[in-house]
Short mmCIF file of C-alpha atoms and ligand atoms in Angstrom, two decimals:
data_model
loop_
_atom_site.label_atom_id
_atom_site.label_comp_id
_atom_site.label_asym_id
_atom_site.label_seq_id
_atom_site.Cartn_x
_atom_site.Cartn_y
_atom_site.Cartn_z
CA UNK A 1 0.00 0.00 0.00
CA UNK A 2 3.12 2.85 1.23
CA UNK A 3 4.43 2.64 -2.48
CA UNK A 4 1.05 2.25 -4.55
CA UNK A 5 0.63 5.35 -6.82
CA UNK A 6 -2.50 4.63 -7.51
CA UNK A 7 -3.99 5.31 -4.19
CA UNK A 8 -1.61 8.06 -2.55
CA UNK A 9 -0.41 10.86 -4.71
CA UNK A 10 1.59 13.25 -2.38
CA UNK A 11 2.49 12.93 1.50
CA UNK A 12 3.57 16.49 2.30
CA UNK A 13 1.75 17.55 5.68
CA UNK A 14 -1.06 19.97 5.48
CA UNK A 15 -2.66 22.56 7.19
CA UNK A 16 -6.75 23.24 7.25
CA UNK A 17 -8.04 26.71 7.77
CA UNK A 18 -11.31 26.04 9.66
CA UNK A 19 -14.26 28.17 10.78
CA UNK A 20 -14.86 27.59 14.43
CA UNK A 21 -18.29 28.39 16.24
CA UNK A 22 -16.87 30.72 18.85
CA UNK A 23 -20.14 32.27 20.58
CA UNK A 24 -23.62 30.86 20.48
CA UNK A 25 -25.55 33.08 18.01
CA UNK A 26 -28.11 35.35 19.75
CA UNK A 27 -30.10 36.87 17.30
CA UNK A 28 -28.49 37.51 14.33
CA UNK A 29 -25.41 36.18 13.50
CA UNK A 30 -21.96 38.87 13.89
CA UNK A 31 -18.62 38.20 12.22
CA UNK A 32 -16.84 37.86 15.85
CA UNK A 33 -19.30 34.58 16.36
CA UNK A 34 -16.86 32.92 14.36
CA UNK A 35 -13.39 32.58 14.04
CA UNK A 36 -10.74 31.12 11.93
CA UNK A 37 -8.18 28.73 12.59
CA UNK A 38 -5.76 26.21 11.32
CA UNK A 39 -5.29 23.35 12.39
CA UNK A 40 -2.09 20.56 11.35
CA UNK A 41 -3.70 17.62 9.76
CA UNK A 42 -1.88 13.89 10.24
CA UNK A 43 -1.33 11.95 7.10
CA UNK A 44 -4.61 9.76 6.05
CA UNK A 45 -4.16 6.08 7.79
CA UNK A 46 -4.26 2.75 5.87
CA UNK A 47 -7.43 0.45 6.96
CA UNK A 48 -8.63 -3.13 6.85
CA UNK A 49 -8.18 -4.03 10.01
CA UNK A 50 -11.09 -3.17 11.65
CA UNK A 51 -13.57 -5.93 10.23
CA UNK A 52 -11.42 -7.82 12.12
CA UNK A 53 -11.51 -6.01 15.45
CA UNK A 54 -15.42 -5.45 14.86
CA UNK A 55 -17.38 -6.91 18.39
CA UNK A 56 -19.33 -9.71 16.97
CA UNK A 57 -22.92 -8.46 17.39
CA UNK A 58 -21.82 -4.66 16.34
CA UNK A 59 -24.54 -3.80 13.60
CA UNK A 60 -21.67 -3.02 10.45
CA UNK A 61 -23.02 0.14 9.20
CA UNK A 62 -23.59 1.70 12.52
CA UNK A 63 -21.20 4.03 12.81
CA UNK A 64 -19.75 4.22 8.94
CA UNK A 65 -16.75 2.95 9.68
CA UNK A 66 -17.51 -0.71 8.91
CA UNK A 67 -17.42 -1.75 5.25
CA UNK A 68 -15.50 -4.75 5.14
CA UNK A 69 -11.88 -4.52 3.73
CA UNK A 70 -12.01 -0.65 4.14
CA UNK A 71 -12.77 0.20 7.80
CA UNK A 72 -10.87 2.96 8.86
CA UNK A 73 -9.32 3.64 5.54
CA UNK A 74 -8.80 7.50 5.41
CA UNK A 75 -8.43 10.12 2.54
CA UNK A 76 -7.60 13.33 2.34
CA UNK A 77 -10.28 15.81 0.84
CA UNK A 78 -9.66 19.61 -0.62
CA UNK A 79 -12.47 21.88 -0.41
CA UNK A 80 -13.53 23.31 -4.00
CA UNK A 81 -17.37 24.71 -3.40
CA UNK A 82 -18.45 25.42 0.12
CA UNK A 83 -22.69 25.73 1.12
CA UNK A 84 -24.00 27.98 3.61
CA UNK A 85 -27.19 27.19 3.94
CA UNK A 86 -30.11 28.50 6.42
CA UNK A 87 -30.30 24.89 8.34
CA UNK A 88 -26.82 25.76 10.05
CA UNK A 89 -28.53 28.73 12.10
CA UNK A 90 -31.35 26.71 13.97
CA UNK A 91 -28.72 23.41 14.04
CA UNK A 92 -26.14 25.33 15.52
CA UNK A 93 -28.04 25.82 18.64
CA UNK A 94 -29.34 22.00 19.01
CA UNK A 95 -25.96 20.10 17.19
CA UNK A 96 -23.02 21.87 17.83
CA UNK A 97 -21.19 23.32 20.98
CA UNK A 98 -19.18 26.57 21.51
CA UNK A 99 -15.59 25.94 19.69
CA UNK A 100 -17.11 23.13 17.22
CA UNK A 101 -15.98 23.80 13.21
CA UNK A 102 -19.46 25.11 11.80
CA UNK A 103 -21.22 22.36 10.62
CA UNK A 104 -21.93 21.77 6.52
CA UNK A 105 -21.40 20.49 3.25
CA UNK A 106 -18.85 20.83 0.36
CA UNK A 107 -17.75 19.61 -2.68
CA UNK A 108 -13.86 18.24 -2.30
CA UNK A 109 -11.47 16.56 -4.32
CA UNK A 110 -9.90 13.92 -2.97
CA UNK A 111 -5.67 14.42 -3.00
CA UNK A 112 -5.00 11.63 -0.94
CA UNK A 113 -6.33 8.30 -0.76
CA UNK A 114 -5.68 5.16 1.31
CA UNK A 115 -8.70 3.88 0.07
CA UNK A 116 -9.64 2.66 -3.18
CA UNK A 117 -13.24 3.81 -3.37
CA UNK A 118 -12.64 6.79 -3.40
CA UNK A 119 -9.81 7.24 -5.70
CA UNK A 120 -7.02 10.59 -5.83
CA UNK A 121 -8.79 13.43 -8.08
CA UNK A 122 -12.42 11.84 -7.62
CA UNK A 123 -14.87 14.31 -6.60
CA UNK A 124 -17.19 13.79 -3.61
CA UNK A 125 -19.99 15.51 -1.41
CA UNK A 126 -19.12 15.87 2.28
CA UNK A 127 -20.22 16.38 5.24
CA UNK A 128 -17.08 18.15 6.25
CA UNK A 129 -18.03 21.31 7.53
CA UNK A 130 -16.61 24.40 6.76
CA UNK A 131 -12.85 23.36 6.41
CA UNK A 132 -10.25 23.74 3.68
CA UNK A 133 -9.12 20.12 3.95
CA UNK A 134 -10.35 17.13 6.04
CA UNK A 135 -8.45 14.10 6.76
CA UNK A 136 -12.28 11.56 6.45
CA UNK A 137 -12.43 7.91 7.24
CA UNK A 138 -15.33 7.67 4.21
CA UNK A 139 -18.15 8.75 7.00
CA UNK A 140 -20.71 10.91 5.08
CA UNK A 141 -18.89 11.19 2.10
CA UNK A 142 -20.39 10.74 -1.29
CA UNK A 143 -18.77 10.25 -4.46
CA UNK A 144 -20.71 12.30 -7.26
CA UNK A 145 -21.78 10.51 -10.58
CA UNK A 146 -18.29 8.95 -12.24
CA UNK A 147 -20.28 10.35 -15.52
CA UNK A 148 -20.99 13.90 -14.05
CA UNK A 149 -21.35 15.74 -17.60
CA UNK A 150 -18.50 18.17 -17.76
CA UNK A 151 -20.79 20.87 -18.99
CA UNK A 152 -22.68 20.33 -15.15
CA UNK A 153 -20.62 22.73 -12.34
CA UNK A 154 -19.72 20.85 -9.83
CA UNK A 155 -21.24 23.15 -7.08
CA UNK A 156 -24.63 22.18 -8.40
CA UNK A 157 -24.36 18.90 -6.45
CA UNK A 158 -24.58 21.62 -3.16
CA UNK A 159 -27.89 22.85 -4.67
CA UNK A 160 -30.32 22.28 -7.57
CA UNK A 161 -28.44 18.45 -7.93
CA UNK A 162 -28.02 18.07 -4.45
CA UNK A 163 -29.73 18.58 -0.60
CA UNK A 164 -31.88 21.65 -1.77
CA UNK A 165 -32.94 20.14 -5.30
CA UNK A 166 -34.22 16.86 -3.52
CA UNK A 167 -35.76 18.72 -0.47
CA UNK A 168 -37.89 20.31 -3.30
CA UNK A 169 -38.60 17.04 -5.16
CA UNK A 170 -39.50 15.67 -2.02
CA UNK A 171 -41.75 18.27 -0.63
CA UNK A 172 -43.52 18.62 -3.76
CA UNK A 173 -44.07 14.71 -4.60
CA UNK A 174 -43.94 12.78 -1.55
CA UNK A 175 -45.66 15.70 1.33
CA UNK A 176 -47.83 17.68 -0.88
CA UNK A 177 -48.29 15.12 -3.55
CA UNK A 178 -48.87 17.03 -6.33
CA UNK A 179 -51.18 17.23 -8.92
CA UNK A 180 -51.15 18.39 -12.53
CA UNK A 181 -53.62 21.41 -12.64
CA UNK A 182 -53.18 22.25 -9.00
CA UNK A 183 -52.30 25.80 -7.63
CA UNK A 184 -49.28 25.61 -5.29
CA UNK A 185 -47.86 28.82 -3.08
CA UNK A 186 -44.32 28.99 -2.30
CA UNK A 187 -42.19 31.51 -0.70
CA UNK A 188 -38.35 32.38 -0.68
CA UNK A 189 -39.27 31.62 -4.15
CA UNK A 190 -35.87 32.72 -5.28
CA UNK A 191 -33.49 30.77 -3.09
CA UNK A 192 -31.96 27.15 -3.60
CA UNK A 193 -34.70 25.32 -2.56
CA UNK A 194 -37.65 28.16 -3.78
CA UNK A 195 -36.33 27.85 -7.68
CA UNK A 196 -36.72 24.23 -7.73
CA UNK A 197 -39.68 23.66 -6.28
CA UNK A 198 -41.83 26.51 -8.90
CA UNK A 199 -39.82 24.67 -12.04
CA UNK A 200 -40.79 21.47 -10.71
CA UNK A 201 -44.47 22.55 -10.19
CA UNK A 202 -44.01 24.31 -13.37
CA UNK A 203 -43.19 20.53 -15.17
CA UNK A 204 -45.85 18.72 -13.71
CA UNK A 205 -48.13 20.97 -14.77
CA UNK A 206 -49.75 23.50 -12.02
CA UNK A 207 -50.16 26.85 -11.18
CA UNK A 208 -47.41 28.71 -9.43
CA UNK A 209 -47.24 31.29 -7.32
CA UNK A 210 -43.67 32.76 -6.01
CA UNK A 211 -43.03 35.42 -3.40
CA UNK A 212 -39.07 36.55 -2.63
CA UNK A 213 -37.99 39.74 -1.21
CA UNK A 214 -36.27 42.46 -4.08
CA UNK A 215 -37.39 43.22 -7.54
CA UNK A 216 -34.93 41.49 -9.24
CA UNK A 217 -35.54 38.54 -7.71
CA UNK A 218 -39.33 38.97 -8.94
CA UNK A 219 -37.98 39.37 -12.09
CA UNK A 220 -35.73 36.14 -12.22
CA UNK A 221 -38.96 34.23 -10.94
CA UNK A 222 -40.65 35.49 -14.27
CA UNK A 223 -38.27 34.47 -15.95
CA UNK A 224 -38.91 31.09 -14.91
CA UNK A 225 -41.91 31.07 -16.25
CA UNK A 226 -43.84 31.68 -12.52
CA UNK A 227 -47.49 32.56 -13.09
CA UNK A 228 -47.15 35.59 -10.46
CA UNK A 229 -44.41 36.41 -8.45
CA UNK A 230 -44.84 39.40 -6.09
CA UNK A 231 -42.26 40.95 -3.69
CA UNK A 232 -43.41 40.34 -0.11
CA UNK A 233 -41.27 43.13 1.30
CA UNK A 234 -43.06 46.07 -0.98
CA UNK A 235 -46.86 44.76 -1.39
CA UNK A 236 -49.22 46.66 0.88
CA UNK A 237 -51.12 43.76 2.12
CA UNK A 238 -49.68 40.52 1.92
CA UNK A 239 -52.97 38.49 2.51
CA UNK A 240 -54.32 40.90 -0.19
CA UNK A 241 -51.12 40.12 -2.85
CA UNK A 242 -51.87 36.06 -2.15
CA UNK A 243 -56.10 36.74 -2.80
CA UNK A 244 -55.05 38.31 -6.17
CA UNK A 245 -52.82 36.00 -6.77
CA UNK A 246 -54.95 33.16 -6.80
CA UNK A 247 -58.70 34.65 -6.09
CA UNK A 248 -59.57 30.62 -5.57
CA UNK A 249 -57.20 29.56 -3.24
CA UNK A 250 -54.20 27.37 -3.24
CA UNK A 251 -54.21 23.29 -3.53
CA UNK A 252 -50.51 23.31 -2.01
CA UNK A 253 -48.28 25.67 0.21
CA UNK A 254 -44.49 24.94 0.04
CA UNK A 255 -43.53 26.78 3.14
CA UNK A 256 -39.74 27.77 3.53
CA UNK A 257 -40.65 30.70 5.52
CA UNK A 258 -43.37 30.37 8.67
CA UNK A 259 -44.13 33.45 10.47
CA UNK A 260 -46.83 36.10 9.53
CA UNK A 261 -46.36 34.79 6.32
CA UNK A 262 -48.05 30.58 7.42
CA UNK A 263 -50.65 32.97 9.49
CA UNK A 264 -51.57 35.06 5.82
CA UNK A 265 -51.44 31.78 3.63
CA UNK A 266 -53.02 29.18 5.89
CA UNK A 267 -56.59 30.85 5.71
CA UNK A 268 -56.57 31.01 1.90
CA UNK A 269 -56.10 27.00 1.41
CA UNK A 270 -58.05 25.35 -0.10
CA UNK A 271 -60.24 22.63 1.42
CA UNK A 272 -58.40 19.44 1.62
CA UNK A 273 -55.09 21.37 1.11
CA UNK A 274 -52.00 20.52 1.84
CA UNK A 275 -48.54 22.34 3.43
CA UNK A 276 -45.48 20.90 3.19
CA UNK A 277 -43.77 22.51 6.11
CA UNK A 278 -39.89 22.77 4.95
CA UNK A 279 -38.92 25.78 6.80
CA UNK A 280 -39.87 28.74 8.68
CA UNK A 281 -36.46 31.15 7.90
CA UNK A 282 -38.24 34.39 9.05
CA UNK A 283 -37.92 32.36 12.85
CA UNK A 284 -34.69 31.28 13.09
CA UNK A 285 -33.09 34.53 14.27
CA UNK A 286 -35.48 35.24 16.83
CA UNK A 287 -34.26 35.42 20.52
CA UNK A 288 -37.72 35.29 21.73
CA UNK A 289 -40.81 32.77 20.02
CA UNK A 290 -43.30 34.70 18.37
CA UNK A 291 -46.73 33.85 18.63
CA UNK A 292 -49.75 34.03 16.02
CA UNK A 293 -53.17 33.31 15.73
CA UNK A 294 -53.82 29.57 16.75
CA UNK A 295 -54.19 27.53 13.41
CA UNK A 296 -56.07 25.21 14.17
CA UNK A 297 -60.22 26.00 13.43
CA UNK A 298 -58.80 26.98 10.26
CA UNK A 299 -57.16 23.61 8.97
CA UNK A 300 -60.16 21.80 11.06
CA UNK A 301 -62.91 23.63 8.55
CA UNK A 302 -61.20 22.94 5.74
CA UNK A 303 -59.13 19.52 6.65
CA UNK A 304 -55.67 21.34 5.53
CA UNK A 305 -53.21 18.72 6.12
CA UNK A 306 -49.97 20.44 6.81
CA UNK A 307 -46.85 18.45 7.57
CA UNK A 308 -43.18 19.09 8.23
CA UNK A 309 -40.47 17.01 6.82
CA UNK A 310 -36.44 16.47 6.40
CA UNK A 311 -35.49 15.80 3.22
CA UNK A 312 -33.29 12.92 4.75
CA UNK A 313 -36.18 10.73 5.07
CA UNK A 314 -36.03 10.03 1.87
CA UNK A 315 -32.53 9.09 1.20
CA UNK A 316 -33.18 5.76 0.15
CA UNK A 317 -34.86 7.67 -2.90
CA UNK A 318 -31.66 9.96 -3.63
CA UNK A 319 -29.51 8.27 -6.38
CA UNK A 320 -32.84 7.73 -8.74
CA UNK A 321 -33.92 11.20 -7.31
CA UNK A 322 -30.33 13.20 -8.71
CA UNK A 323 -30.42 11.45 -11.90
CA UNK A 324 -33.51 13.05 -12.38
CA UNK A 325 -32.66 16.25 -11.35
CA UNK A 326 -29.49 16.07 -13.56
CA UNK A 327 -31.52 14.74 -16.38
CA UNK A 328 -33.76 18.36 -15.95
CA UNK A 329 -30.49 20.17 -15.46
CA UNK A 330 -29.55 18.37 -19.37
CA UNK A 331 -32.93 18.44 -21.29
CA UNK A 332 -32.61 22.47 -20.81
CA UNK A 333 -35.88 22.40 -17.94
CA UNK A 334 -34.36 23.08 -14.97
CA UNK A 335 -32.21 26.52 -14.44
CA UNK A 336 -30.02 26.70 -11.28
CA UNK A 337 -28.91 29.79 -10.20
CA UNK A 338 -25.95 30.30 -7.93
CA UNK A 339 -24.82 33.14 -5.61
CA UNK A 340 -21.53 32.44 -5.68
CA UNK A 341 -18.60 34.22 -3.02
CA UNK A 342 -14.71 33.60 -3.36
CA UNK A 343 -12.30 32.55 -1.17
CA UNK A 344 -13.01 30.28 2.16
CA UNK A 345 -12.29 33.24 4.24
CA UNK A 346 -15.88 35.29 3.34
CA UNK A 347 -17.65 31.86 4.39
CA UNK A 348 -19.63 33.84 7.46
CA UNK A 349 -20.46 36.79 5.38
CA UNK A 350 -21.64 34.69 2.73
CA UNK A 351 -23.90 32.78 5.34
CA UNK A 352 -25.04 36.05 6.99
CA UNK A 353 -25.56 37.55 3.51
CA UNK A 354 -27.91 34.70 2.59
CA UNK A 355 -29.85 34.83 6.08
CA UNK A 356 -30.05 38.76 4.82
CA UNK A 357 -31.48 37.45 1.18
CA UNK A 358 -28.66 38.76 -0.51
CA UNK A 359 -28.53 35.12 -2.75
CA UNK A 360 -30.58 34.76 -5.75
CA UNK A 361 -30.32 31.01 -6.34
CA UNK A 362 -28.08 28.45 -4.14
CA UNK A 363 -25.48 30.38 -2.59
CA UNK A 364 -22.07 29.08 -2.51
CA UNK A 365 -18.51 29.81 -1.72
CA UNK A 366 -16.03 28.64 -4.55
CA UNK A 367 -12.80 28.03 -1.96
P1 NDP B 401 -32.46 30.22 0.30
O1 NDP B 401 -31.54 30.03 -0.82
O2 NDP B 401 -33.92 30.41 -0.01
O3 NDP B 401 -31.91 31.42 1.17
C1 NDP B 401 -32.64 31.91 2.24
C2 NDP B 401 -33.65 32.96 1.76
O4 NDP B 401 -34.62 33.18 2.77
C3 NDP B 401 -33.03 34.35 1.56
O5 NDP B 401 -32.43 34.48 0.30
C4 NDP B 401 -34.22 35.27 1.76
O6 NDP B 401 -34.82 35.53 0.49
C5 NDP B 401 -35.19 34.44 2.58
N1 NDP B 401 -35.44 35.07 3.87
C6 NDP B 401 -34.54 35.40 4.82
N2 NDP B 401 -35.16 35.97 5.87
C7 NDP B 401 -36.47 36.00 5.57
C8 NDP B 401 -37.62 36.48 6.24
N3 NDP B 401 -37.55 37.05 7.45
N4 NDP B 401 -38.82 36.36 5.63
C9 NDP B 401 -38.91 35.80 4.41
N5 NDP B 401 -37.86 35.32 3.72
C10 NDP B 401 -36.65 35.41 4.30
O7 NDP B 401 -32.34 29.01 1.31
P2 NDP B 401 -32.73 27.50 1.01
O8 NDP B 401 -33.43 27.42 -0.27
O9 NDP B 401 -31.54 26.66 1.24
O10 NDP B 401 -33.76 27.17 2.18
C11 NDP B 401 -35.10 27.64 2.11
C12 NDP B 401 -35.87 27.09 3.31
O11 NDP B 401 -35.90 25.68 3.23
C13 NDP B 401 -35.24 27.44 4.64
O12 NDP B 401 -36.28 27.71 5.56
C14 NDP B 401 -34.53 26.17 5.04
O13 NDP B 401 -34.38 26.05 6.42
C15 NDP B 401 -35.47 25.13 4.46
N6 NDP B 401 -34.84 23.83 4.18
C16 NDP B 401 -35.40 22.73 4.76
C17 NDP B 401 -34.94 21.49 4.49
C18 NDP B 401 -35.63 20.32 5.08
O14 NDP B 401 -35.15 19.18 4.95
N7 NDP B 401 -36.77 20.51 5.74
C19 NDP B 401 -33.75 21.28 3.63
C20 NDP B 401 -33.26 22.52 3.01
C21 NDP B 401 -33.79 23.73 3.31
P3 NDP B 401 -35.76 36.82 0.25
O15 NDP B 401 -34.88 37.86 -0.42
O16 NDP B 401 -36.82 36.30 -0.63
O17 NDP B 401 -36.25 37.29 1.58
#
């Protein structure tokens, strides 16, 4: 293994730059929250001999470290495309402690690799967190497609080919089952997960409705081919804007955003309706919960079924799920637009700029 080429390129030591959780965010989120460090990484270890080692009644994939042959194996992974996405705000309270590396997802190459799956210059998705390079043992790393087209970015597989893409798929097909000829509602229309889910509506044939917060981004959803798209920061009444939007109501309600804007939608469902509850961003910096008119007379009149989900639930579905995204992405019907920031060291301004709705599309920081 010390003198196979094919597996380990270059053994010079390297150093990560990683972005630390300093301070618990209160509200929302300041530069000195985070800070940057490096950190020495040790040379990726050979496996194989932890099937061996395994306790008998361990279950094998409980921990990822198990495959047969390749337990403990480690490679070494280069950061190329970062994501910030809106997830790590509410997550960092409930998954991570003070002095953690902010949790998240990147594309990497892989530059050294004691492991054969995952061969030097293959490109994976992982579950790194915000670091320049990560020494991995293989647990939750993906490789992408061996055939990703070259004409496909890469970063896509952050976004419209990746967590956000099948969190729309999913919401739309498998929460709010969707119909052809039905009127669906969703807001941060603009945004990784927004985009998708009004071209995917848009496919199968319904009604869309799109609400995102600047001009231009009402604009872009036009572009899409959106039936209305309105700018919720600039309409006088935002119960009045969703009424004109759709005078008859709306058959689904892909909710990204929760707050006044669930309390304005809910009452304009229509009966049997259904709201796939994805996320509620307006919430996430508050210090304090805010409160609303109770929902619940409302869906009871007019059995709304309204449901929250994780996209994870259906990972089992992923690999046929991506191809078809890709396939979209190739046939010309699905755009993906990126907000993309350079250089590893903007990574919390890019995250506090997309909390702040500066992205239009899937932003992403090329390292
Ligand atoms: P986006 O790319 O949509 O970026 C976030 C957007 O939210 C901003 O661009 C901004 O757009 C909008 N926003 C910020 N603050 C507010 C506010 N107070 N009121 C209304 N809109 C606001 O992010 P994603 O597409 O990645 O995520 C969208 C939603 O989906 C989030 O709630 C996220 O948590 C959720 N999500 C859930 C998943 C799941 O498994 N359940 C998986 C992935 C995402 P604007 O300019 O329009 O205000």
């Amino acid at each position: 293994m010390e003198n196979d080429a094919s597996v380990t390129k270059q053994r010079t030591m390297v150093q990560a730059k990683v972005w630390i959780l300093r301070k618990h965010f209160d509200g929302f989120p300041k530069e000195s929250d985070f800070e940057l460090k490096v950190e020495q990484l040790p040379e990726p270890r050979d496996g194989g001999e932890c099937s061996n080692r395994l306790p008998i009644n361990l279950p094998r994939n409980s921990i990822g470290l198990c495959v047969i042959g390749f337990s403990f194996a480690e490679i070494l992974l280069e950061a190329v495309f970062l994501s910030v996405d809106p997830y790590m705000r509410p997550f960092s309270r409930v998954r991570m402690k003070e002095g953690d590396v902010m949790i998240g997802t990147q594309v990497a190459k892989v530059v050294q690799s004691r492991n054969p799956s995952f061969p030097v210059d293959s490109h994976v998705v992982s579950r790194s967190g915000w670091r320049t390079h990560t020494v991995s043992d293989g647990t939750g790393v993906k490789l992408l497609f061996s055939d990703w087209p070259a004409d496909v970015p890469l970063s896509l597989a952050l976004g419209a080919i990746g967590m956000p893409g099948l969190t729309a798929l999913y919401g739309l097909e498998e929460v709010c089952e969707l119909k052809a000829g039905e009127t669906v509602l969703v807001n941060a229309a603009a945004g990784a997960v927004g985009t998708v889910v009004g071209q995917i509506a848009k496919l199968k044939g319904c009604r869309v409705i799109g609400s995102a917060g600047s001009d231009a981004k009402v604009a872009y959803l036009q572009e899409l081919s959106f039936d209305v798209a309105f700018n919720y920061k600039t309409v006088p009444s935002l119960e009045q804007a969703l009424r004109e939007a759709s005078p008859e109501g709306y058959d689904c309600f892909f909710e990204n955003v929760g707050g006044a804007f669930s309390i304005a939608a809910l009452p304009l469902m229509k009966p049997m309706g259904r709201i796939a509850v994805c996320g509620a961003i307006s919430t996430y910096n508050d210090s304090a919960p805010q409160s609303g008119p109770f929902p619940h007379l409302t869906m009871i009149m007019n059995q709304i079924r309204m449901e929250g989900f994780m996209v994870a639930r259906w990972e089992h579905k992923n690999e046929e799920s991506l191809r078809r995204l890709l396939a979209w992405k190739q046939e010309g019907k699905l755009k993906c637009p990126e907000h993309v920031t350079s250089g590893f060291e903007n990574m919390p301004a890019a995250f506090m700029g997309m909390l702040r709705g500066e992205n239009l599309g899937k932003a992403i920081i090329k390292a």
